[in-house]
Structures are given as C-alpha cells and as structure tokens.
PDB file of C-alpha atoms in Angstrom:
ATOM      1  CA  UNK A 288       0.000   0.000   0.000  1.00  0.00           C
ATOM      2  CA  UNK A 289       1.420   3.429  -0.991  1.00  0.00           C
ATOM      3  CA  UNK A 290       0.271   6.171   1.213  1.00  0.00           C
ATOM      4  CA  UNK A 291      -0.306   9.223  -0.892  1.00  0.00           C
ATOM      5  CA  UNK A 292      -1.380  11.785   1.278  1.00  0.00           C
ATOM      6  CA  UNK A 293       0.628  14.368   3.119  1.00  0.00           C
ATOM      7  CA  UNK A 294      -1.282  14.357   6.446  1.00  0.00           C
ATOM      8  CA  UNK A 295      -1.105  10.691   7.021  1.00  0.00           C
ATOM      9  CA  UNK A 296       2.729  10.265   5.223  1.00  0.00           C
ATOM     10  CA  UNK A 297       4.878  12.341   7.413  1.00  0.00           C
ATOM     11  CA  UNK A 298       3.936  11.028  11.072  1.00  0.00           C
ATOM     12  CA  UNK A 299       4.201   7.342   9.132  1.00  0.00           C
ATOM     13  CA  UNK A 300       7.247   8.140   7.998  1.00  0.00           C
ATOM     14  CA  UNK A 301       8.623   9.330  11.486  1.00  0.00           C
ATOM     15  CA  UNK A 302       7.432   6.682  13.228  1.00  0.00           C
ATOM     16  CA  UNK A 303       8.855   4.380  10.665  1.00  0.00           C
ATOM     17  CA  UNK A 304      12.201   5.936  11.449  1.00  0.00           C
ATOM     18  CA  UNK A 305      11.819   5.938  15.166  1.00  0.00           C
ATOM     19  CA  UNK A 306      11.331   9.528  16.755  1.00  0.00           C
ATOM     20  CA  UNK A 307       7.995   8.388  19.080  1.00  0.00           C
ATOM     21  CA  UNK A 308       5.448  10.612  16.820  1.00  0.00           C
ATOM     22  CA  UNK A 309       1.973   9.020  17.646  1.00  0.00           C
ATOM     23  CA  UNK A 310       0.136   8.252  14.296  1.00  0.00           C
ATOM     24  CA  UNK A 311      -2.072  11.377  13.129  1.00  0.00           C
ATOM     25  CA  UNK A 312      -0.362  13.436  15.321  1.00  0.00           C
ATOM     26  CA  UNK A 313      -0.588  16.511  13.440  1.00  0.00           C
ATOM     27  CA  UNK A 314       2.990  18.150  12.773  1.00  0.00           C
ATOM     28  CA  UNK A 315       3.332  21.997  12.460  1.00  0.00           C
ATOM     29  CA  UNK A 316       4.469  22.810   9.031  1.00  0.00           C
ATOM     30  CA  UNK A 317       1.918  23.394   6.821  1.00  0.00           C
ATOM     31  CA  UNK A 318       2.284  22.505   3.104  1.00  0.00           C
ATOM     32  CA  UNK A 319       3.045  26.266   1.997  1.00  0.00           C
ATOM     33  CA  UNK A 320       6.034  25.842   4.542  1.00  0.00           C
ATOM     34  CA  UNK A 321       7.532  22.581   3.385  1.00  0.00           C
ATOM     35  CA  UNK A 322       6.968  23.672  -0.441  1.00  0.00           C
ATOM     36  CA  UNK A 323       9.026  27.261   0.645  1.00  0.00           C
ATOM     37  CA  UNK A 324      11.251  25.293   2.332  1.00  0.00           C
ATOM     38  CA  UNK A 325      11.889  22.788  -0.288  1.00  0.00           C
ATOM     39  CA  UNK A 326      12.314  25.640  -2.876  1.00  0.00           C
ATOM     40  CA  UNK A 327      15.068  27.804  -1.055  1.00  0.00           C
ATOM     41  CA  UNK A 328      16.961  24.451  -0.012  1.00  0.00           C
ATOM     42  CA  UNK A 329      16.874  23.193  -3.677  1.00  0.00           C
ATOM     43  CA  UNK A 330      20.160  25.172  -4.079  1.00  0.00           C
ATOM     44  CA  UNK A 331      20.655  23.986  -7.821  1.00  0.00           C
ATOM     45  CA  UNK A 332      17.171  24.287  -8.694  1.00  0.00           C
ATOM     46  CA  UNK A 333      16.250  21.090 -10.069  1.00  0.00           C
ATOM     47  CA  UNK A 334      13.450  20.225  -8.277  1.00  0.00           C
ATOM     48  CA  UNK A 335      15.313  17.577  -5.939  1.00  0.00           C
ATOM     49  CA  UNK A 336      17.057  17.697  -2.754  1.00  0.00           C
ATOM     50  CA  UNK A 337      20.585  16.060  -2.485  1.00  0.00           C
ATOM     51  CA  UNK A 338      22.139  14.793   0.630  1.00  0.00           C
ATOM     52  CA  UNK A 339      22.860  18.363   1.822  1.00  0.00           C
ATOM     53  CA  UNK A 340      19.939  20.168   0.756  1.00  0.00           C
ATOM     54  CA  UNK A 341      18.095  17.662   2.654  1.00  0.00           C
ATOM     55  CA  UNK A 342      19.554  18.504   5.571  1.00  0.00           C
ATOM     56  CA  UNK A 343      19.337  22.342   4.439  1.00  0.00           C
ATOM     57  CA  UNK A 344      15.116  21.275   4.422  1.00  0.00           C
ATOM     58  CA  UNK A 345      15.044  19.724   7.531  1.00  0.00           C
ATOM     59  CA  UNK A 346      16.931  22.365   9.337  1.00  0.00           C
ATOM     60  CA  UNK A 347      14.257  24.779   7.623  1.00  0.00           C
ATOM     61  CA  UNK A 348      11.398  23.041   8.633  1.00  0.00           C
ATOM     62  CA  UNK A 349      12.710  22.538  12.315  1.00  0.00           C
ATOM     63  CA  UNK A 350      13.286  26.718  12.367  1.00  0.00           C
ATOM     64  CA  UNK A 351       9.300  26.771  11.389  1.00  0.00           C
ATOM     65  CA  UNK A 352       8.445  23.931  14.486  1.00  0.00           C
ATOM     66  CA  UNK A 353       7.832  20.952  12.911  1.00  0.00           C
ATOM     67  CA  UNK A 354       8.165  18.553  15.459  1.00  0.00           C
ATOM     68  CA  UNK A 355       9.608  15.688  13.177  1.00  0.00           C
ATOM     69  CA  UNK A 356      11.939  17.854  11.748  1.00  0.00           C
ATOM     70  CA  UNK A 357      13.501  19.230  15.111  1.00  0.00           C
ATOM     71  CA  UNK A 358      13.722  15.036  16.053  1.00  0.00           C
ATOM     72  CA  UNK A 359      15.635  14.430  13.261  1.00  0.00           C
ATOM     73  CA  UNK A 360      17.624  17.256  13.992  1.00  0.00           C
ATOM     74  CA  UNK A 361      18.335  17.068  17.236  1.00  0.00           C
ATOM     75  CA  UNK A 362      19.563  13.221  16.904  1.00  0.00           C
ATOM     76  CA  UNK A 363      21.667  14.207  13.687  1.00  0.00           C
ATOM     77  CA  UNK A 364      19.577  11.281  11.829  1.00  0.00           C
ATOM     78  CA  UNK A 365      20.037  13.145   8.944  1.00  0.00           C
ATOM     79  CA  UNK A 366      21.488  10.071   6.901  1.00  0.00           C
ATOM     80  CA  UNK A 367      18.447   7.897   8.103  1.00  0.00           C
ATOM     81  CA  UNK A 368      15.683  10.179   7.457  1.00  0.00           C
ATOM     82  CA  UNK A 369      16.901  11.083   3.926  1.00  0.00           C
ATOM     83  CA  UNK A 370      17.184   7.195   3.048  1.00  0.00           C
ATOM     84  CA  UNK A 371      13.476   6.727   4.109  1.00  0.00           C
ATOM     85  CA  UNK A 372      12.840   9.949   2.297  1.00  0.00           C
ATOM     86  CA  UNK A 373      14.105   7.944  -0.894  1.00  0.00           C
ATOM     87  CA  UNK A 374      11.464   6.240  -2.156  1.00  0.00           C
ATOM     88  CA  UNK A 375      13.015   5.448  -5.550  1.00  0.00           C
ATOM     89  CA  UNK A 376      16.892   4.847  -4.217  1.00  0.00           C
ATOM     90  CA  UNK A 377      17.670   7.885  -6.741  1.00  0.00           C
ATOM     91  CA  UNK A 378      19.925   9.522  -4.388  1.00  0.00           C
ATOM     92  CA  UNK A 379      17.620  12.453  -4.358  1.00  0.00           C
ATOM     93  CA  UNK A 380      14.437  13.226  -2.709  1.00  0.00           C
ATOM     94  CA  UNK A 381      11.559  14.953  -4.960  1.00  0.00           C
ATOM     95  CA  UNK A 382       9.104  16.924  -3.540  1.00  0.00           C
ATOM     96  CA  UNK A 383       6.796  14.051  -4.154  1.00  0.00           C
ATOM     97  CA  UNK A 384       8.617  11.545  -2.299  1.00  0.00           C
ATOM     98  CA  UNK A 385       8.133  14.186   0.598  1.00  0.00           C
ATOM     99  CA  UNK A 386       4.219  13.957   0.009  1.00  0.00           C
ATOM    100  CA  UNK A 387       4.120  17.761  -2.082  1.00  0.00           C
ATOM    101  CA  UNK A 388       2.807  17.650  -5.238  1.00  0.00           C
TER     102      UNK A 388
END
C-alpha cells in the first residue's frame, strides 16, 4: 500500500524511522512551509534535494516547528531520514517523495 497523502505520510514516515510521533499526530508545518522550504533548499534548482539540501530542508522546517523535523535534527539522523525519504533509491528526494505535489 502506498500512502499518498501528506497528512497521514509524514507522522508514518517518522514513526517508521523511530522519533515516538503518535500516528495522526498533526505536525506543524503546513504545506506552503515545506513547499518554501523545499524551494530555497533546492540550491541547484532542479526540483530535488541532495544529501545536503536535505539537511538544508530539515533544518528549515525545524526553524518553522515541525516537530519531526527538530527530532531528526536534534539526533543528527540526517542520513536515516533522507534514506526513508528515498522512495526510488535515486539519491535524491523529490518533492513528491516528501508527500508535495
């Protein structure tokens, strides 16, 4: 089963990686957040997020209080999140892979 929508993806995908989020707990960025996040960390502008961009996002998104975001952080899991994040093993993460369309 692929899970499609935003709201129910990102507290799946932080359980799945272990940061404690109860499921359908709602997290604080909104989409217009992650999608101006995602924009100003795609340095290169093309429309995916490389190891260090990723991090670049989730740095962004813990500044706005997204509470996945500051775990990840705070443990440093950047590595593990942006693996998960990886749907397709492309080495990048799309916006889609981070539930934006």
């Amino acid at each position: 089963m692929k899970i499609e929508t935003p709201e129910l993806k990102r507290p799946l995908l932080a359980m799945a990686l272990g940061f404690g989020l109860a499921a359908g707990v709602p997290l604080a960025a909104s989409a217009q957040s992650m999608e101006e996040a995602f924009a100003a960390a795609d340095a290169n502008a093309d429309g995916s997020l490389d190891v260090a961009e990723y991090q670049a996002y989730i740095e962004a998104l813990a500044g706005s209080g997204d509470a996945a975001a500051m775990e990840i952080m705070e443990a440093g899991s950047y590595s593990d999140a942006f693996t998960a994040a990886d749907a397709d093993q492309s080495g990048s993460v799309s916006a889609a892979e981070l539930g934006m369309s």
